[in-house]
Every structure is written in C-alpha cells, then in structure tokens.
Short mmCIF file of C-alpha atoms in Angstrom, two decimals:
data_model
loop_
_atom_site.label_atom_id
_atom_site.label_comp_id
_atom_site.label_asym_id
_atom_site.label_seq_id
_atom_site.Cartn_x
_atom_site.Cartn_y
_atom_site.Cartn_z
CA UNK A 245 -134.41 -60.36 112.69
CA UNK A 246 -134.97 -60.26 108.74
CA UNK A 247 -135.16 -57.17 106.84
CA UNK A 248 -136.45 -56.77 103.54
CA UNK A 249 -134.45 -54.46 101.39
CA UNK A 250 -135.15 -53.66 97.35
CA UNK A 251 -132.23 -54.29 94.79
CA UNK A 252 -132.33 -53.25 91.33
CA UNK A 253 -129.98 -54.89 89.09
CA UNK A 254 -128.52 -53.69 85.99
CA UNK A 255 -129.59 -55.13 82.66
CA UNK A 256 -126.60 -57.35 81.67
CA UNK A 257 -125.70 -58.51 78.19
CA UNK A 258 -124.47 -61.71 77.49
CA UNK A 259 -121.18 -62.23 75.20
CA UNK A 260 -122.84 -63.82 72.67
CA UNK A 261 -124.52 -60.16 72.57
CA UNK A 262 -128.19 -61.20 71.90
CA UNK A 263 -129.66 -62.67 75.24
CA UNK A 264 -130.77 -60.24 77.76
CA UNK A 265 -130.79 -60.96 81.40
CA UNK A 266 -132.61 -58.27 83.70
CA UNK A 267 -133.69 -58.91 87.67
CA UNK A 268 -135.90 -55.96 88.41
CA UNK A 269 -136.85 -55.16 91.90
CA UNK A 270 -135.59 -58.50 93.62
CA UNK A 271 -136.67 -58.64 97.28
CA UNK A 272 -135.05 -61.02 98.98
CA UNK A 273 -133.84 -61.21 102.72
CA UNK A 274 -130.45 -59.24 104.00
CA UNK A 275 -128.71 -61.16 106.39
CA UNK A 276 -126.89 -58.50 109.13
CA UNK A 277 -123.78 -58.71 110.88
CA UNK A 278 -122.60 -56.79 113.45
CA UNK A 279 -119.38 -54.81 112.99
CA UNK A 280 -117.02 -53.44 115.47
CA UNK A 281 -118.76 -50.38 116.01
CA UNK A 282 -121.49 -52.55 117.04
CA UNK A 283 -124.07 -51.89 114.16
CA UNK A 284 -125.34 -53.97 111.68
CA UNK A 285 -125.39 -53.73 108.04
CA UNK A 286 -126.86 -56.25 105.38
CA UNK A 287 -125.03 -58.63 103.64
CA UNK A 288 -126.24 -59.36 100.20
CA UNK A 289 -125.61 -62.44 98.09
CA UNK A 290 -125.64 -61.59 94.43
CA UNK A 291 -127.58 -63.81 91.90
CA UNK A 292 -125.65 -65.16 89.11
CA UNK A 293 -127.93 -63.92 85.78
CA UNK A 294 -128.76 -67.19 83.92
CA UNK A 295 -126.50 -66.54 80.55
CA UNK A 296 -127.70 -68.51 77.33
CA UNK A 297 -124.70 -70.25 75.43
CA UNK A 298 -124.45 -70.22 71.87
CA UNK A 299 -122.59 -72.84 69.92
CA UNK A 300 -119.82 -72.17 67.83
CA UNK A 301 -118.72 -74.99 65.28
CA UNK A 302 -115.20 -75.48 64.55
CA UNK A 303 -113.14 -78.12 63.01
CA UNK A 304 -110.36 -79.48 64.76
CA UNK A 305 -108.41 -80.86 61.93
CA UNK A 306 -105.73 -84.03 63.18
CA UNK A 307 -101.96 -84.28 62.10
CA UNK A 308 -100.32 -87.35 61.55
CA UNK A 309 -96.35 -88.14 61.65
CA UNK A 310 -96.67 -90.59 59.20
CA UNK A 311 -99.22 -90.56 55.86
CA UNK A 312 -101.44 -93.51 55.04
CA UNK A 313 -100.58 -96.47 53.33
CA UNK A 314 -102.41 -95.54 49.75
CA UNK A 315 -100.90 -91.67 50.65
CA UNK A 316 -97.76 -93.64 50.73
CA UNK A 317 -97.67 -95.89 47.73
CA UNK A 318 -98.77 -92.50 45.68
CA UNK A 319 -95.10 -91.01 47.03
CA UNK A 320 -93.29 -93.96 46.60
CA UNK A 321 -94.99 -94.23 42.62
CA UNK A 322 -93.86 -90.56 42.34
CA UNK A 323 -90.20 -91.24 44.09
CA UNK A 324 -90.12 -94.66 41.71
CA UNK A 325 -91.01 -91.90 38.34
CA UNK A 326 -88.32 -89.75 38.98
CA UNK A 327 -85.87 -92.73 39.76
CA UNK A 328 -87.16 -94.10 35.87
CA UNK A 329 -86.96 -90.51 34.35
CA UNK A 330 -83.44 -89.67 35.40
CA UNK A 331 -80.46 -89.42 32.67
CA UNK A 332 -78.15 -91.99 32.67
CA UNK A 333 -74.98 -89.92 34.09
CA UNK A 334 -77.74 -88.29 36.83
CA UNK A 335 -77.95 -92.15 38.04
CA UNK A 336 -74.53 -93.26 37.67
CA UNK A 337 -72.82 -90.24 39.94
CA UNK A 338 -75.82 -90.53 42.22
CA UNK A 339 -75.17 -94.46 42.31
CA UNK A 340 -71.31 -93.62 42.97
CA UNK A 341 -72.42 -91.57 45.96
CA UNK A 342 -74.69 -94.01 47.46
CA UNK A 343 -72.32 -96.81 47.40
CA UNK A 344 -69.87 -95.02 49.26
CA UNK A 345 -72.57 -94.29 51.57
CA UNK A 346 -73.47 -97.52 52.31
CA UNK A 347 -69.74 -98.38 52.49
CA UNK A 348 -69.42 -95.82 55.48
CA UNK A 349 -72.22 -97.69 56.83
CA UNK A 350 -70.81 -100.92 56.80
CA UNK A 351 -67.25 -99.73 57.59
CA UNK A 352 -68.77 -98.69 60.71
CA UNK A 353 -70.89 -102.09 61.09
CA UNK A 354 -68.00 -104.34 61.01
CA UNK A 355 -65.52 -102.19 62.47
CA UNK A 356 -67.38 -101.93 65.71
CA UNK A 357 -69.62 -104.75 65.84
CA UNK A 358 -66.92 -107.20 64.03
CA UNK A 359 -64.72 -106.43 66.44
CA UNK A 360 -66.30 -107.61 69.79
CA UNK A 361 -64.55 -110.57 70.10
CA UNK A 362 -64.98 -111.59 74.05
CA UNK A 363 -68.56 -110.37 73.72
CA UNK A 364 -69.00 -112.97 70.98
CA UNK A 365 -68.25 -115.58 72.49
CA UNK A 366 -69.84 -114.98 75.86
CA UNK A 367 -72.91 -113.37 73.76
CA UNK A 368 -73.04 -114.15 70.41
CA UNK A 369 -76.22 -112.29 69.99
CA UNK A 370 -75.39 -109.45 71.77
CA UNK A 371 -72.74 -108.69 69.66
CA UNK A 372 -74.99 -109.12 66.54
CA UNK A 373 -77.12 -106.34 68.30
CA UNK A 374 -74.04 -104.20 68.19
CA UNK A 375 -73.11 -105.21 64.85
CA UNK A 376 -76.74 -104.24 63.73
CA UNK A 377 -77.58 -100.91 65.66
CA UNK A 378 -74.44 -99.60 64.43
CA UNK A 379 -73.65 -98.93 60.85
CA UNK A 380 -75.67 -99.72 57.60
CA UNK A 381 -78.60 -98.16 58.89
CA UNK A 382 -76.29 -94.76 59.32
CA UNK A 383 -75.45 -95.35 55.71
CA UNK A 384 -79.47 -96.32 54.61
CA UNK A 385 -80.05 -92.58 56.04
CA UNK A 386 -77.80 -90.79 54.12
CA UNK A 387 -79.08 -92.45 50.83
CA UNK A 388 -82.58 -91.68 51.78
CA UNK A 389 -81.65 -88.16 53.18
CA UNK A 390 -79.29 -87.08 50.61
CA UNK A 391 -81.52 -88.33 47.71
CA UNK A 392 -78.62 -90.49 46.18
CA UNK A 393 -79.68 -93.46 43.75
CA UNK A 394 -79.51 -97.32 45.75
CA UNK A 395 -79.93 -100.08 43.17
CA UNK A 396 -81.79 -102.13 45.98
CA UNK A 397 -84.50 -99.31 46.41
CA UNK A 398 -85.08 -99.34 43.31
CA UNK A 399 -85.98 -102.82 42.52
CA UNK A 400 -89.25 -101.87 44.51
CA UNK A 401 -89.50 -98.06 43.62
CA UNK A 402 -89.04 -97.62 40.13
CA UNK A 403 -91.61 -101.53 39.60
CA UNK A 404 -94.22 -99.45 41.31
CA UNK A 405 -93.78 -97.32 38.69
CA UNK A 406 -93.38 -99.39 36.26
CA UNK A 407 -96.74 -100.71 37.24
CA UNK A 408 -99.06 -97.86 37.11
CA UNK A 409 -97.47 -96.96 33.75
CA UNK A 410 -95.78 -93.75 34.86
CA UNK A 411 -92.42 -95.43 33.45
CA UNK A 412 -91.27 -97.97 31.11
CA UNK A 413 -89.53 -101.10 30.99
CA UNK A 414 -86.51 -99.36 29.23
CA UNK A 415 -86.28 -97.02 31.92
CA UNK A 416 -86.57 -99.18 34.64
CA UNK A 417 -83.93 -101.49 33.08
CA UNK A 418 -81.35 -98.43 32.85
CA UNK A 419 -82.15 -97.25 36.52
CA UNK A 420 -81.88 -100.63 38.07
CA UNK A 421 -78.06 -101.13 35.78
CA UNK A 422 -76.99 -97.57 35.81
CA UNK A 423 -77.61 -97.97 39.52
CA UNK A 424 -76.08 -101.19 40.03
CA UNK A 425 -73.02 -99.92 38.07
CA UNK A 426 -72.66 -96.74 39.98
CA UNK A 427 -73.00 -98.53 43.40
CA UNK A 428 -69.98 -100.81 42.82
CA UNK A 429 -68.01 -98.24 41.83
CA UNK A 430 -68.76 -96.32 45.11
CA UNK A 431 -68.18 -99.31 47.04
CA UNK A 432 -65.19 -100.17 45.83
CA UNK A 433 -63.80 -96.40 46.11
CA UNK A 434 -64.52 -96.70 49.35
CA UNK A 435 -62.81 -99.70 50.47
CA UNK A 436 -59.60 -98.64 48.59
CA UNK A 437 -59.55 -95.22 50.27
CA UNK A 438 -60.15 -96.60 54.06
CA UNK A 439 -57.25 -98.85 53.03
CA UNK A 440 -55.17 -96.57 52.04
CA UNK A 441 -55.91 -94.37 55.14
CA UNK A 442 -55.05 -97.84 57.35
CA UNK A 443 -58.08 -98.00 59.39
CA UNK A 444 -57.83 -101.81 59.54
CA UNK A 445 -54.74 -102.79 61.35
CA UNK A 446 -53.26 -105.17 63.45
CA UNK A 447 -56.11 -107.73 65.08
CA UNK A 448 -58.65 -105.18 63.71
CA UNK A 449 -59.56 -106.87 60.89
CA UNK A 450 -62.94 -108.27 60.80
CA UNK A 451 -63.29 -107.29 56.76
CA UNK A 452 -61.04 -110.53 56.16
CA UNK A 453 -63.34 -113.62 58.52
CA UNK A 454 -66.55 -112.07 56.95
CA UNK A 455 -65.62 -112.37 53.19
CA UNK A 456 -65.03 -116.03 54.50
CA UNK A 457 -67.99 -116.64 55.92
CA UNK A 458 -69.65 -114.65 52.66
CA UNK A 459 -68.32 -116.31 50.07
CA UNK A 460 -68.54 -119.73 51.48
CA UNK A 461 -72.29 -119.94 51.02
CA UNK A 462 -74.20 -121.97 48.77
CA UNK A 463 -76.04 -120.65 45.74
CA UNK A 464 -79.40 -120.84 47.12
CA UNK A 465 -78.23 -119.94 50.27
CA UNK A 466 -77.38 -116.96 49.43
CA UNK A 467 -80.37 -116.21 46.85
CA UNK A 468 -82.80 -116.45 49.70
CA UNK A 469 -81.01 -114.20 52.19
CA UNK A 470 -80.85 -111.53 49.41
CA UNK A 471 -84.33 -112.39 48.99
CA UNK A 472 -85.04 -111.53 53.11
CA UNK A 473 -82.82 -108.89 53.20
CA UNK A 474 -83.72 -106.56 50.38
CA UNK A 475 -87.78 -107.07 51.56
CA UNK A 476 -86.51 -105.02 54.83
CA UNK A 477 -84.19 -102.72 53.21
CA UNK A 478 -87.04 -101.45 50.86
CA UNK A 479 -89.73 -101.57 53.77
CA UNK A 480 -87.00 -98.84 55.65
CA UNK A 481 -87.50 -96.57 52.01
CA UNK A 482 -91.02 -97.67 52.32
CA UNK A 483 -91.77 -96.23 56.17
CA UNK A 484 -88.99 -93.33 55.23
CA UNK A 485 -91.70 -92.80 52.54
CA UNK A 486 -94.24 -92.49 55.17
CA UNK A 487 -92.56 -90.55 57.60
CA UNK A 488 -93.47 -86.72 57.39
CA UNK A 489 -90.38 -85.47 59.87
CA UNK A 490 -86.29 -86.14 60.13
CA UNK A 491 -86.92 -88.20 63.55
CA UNK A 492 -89.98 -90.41 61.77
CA UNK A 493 -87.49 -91.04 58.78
CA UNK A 494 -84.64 -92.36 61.32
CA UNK A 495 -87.27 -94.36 63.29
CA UNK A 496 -88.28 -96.16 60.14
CA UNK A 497 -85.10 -97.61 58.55
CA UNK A 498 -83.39 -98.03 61.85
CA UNK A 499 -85.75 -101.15 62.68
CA UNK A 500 -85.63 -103.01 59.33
CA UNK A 501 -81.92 -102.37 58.63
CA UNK A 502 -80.44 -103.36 62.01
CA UNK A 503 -82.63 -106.31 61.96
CA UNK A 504 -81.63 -107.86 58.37
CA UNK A 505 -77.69 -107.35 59.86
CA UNK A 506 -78.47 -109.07 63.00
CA UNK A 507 -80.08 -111.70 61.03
CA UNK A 508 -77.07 -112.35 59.01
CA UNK A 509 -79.36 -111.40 55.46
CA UNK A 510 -77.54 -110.28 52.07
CA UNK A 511 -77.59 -106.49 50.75
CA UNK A 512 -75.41 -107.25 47.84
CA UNK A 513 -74.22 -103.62 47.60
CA UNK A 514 -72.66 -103.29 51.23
CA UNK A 515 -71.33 -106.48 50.06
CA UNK A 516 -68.93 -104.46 47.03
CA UNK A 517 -67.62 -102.24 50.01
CA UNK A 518 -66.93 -105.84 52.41
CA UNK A 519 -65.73 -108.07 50.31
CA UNK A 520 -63.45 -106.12 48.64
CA UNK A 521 -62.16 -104.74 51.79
CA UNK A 522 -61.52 -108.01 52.98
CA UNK A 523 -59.17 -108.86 49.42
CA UNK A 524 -57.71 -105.71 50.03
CA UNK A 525 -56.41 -106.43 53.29
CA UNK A 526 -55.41 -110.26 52.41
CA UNK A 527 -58.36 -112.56 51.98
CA UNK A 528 -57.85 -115.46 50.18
CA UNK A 529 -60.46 -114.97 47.64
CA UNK A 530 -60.48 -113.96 43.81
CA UNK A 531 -62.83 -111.50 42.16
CA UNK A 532 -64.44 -114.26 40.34
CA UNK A 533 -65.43 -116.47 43.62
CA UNK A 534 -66.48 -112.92 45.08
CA UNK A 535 -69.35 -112.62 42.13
CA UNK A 536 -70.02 -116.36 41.58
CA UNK A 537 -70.31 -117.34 45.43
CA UNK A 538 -72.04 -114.21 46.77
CA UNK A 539 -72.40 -110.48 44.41
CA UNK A 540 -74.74 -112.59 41.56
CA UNK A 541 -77.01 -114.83 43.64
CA UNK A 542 -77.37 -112.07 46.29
CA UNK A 543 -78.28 -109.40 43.51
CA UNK A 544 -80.91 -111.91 41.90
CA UNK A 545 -81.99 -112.37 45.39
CA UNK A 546 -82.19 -108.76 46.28
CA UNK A 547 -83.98 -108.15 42.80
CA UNK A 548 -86.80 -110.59 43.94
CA UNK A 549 -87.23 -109.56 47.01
CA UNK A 550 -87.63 -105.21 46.53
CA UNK A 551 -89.69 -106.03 42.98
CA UNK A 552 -91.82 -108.60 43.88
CA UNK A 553 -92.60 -108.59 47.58
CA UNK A 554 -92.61 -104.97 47.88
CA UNK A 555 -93.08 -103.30 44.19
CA UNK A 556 -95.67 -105.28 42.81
CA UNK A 557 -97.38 -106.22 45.91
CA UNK A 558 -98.07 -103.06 46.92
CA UNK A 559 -99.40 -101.95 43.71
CA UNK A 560 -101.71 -105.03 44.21
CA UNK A 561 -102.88 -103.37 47.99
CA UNK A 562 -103.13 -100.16 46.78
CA UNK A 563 -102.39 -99.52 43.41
CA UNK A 564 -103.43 -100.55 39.64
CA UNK A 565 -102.92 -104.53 39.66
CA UNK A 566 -105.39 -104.33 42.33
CA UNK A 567 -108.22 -103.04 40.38
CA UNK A 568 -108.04 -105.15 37.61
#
C-alpha cells in the first residue's frame, strides 16, 4: 500500500549562478521495503532540478605544421633579401661551408649507395633507392639547418627577391657568384681532405665509374638534368620554408633530394666534391673536360631550373608578377 509523504526541497542554484530551481512541497508516492527487522521505511527517488545552460563562446584557434603557400613565398622573399643583402666575404665563407656540406652528403651517397655492387645488378633500382635515401639529402639539411649559403638555392631565393624589388640585380649577381665561388672551394676541400684521410680504398671506389659516367654526357644532356634536378632541390628549401618544426624540415627535403639522386639528375655543386674525388683517386679526366662536359652545362641548367621554374613562378602564384 502507497503512502503519501511531503518533501521539501532546498532551493538550488545553478552554476551559471542566475537560474533558480525550487520544488516546494512535492507529494509524490514512497515506495516501502521491508528491512530485516521486518518494518518498512520509504524509499524516495530524488528529482533531478531542471538546470538552464548558458553558452559560453570561445575560439578554438587551429595550428598548422606547415604555413600556407602565400605565408610561404613571403619567408622565402624575406630568406631570398637577406641572401641579396649579405657582404661579399659573409657569402663566400658561408658558400665554403655549404660545399663541404654537401660534399659530406655525397661522400656518404656514393660511398654507400655506389658501393652495392651485387645489389646492382640483381636490383638496379634498389640500389638507386639506397644511393638516394642516403646522403645529399643529409648534406641539403645541414645547409638549410645551419643557415650556410647554396648557390642552387639561391637561383630561386634571392629571384624572388629580385622580383618584388626587395633586392637588385647587382646583388643577386654577387650572391649567385660569391656563392658559386665559395661552394667549389668547399667542395673541393672536401674531396682533398677525405683523400688524404684514405676513405676510398681498395674496390671502394665508386668516386672514379661516376665521373665516367658524368662527364661522358652530352651538352644538352646534361643542361636538362640540371634543369630537373635543381627544380627539386629548391622545392626541398621551398617545403623547408614551409615547415614550422625540425621533423617538418627533414620531411620536406628528404623527398625531393633522394628522388633527383635516384633519378640520376645534376646538382652541379655535389658535382665539385664527385668529380674531383674521382681525379683525385685516378680518373682519367682533366679539369677542363670536368667543366666543359658536366660543371658549365649543369650550372646553366641548375640556374634555369631554381630561377625560372621556382623563383619567378612563384612570384607569378603568389607574388608581384602576378598582379600585374
């Protein structure tokens, strides 16, 4: 049987602290159970006060690990400025630097992946895969990390530049040769000190069938595939550009770089650490077929490819050439 018992509830105060909820004198059935005494008491089921919400706005506000293409062409404009704007001896030790960089990256390239002889010929690709995923993009990363001055990079950074006016033809001029200079001079410090430290030896010589193969291509040959090549190498700056963090930054030169090794492309300065090394250590080459055959068409080639496909294009996407 039912009882009816009275409840009074408490005012309650919602945490909002404005709406009131009361329940005043509820009547509402108590259900009984016995206990083990045998007696009965009620059993009550509380009511849940209806509590109004109120909205509070908030903004959540969305990282990104890499910054938008326009975000990126203003960095690589402003990377490009200060490439233009730097003294002559600030480029050339910078260059020197840089071209010993790249040297350790190449070093590594064909001193690993040049060396896989039964893998090449059971799996000539697969040993272009190793030849690419190790070396010149360990060598791209310390240029881009250590802030060092790459003439290829700057065929495409400092034309940006040179496009929205933030530098002059002069000073692009003297960082693309100041550059160039300094990055030979690297290179070739480089090969003469891993010679001297006999890292090549024995059948271990890969430096000496790749200046070869190098300097045994045609003109245009080699024009185009600096062409190809330095497109990738300054998309890598491009994306390290973009990339906000250290892992971002290794993600985006990785990619290009191994691919334009495994391709067989042109970067004419990891070309003044190779083919050098491979004089050094008894190819049958002279310095003049070494510029003639490969250094000078792959330079004009690498020019082409960083200032036009990548410089001036992308101040047509997002820069001044495309507002006029």
């Amino acid at each position: 049987m039912s009882t009816i018992t009275s409840i009074r509830t408490p005012v309650r105060v919602s945490p909002a602290g404005r709406a009131r909820v009361s329940i005043a004198k509820a009547r509402q059935p108590a259900h009984t159970k016995s206990n083990v005494f045998g007696t009965t008491r009620p059993l009550l089921t509380a009511q849940k006060p209806a509590v109004r919400a109120r909205a509070t706005p908030f903004v959540v506000k969305a990282d990104s690990t890499a910054a938008t293409p326009p975000e990126t062409y203003n960095k690589f404009v402003a990377f490009g400025t200060a490439k233009g704007e730097a003294s002559v001896t600030s480029i050339l030790i910078k260059a020197v630097v840089a071209g010993m960089q790249i040297g350790f990256g190449m070093f590594l390239a064909s001193f690993i992946g040049g060396h896989c002889f039964e893998i090449a010929k059971l799996n000539p690709g697969l040993a272009k895969l190793i030849m690419g995923a190790f070396g010149l993009p360990l060598g791209l990363l310390m240029v881009v990390t250590s802030g060092s001055d790459l003439f290829t990079g700057n065929t495409a950074a400092v034309t940006s530049a040179l496009h929205e006016k933030k530098v002059t033809m002069m000073q692009l001029m003297k960082s693309w040769s100041c550059s160039y200079i300094g990055n030979f001079i690297g290179s070739v410090l480089m090969a003469y000190m891993v010679y001297m430290a006999g890292s090549y030896s024995g059948a271990l010589v890969s430096p000496i069938g790749l200046t070869a193969t190098k300097t045994s291509l045609t003109f245009t040959q080699a024009f185009f595939r600096g062409i190809l090549c330095n497109y990738l190498v300054c998309t890598a700056i491009w994306q390290a550009q973009a990339a906000k963090d250290f892992g971002g930054k290794v993600m985006a030169i990785w990619f290009p770089v191994s691919t334009f090794v495994m391709l067989g492309l042109e970067h004419s300065v990891a070309n003044m650490f190779l083919l050098p090394m491979g004089k050094l250590l008894g190819a049958k080459v002279t310095w003049a077929t070494i510029f003639s055959s490969n250094l000078i068409p792959v330079t004009l080639g690498n020019t082409v490819g960083g200032a036009l496909f990548i410089g001036t294009m992308y101040s047509y996407f997002y820069g001044s050439l495309g507002k006029k």
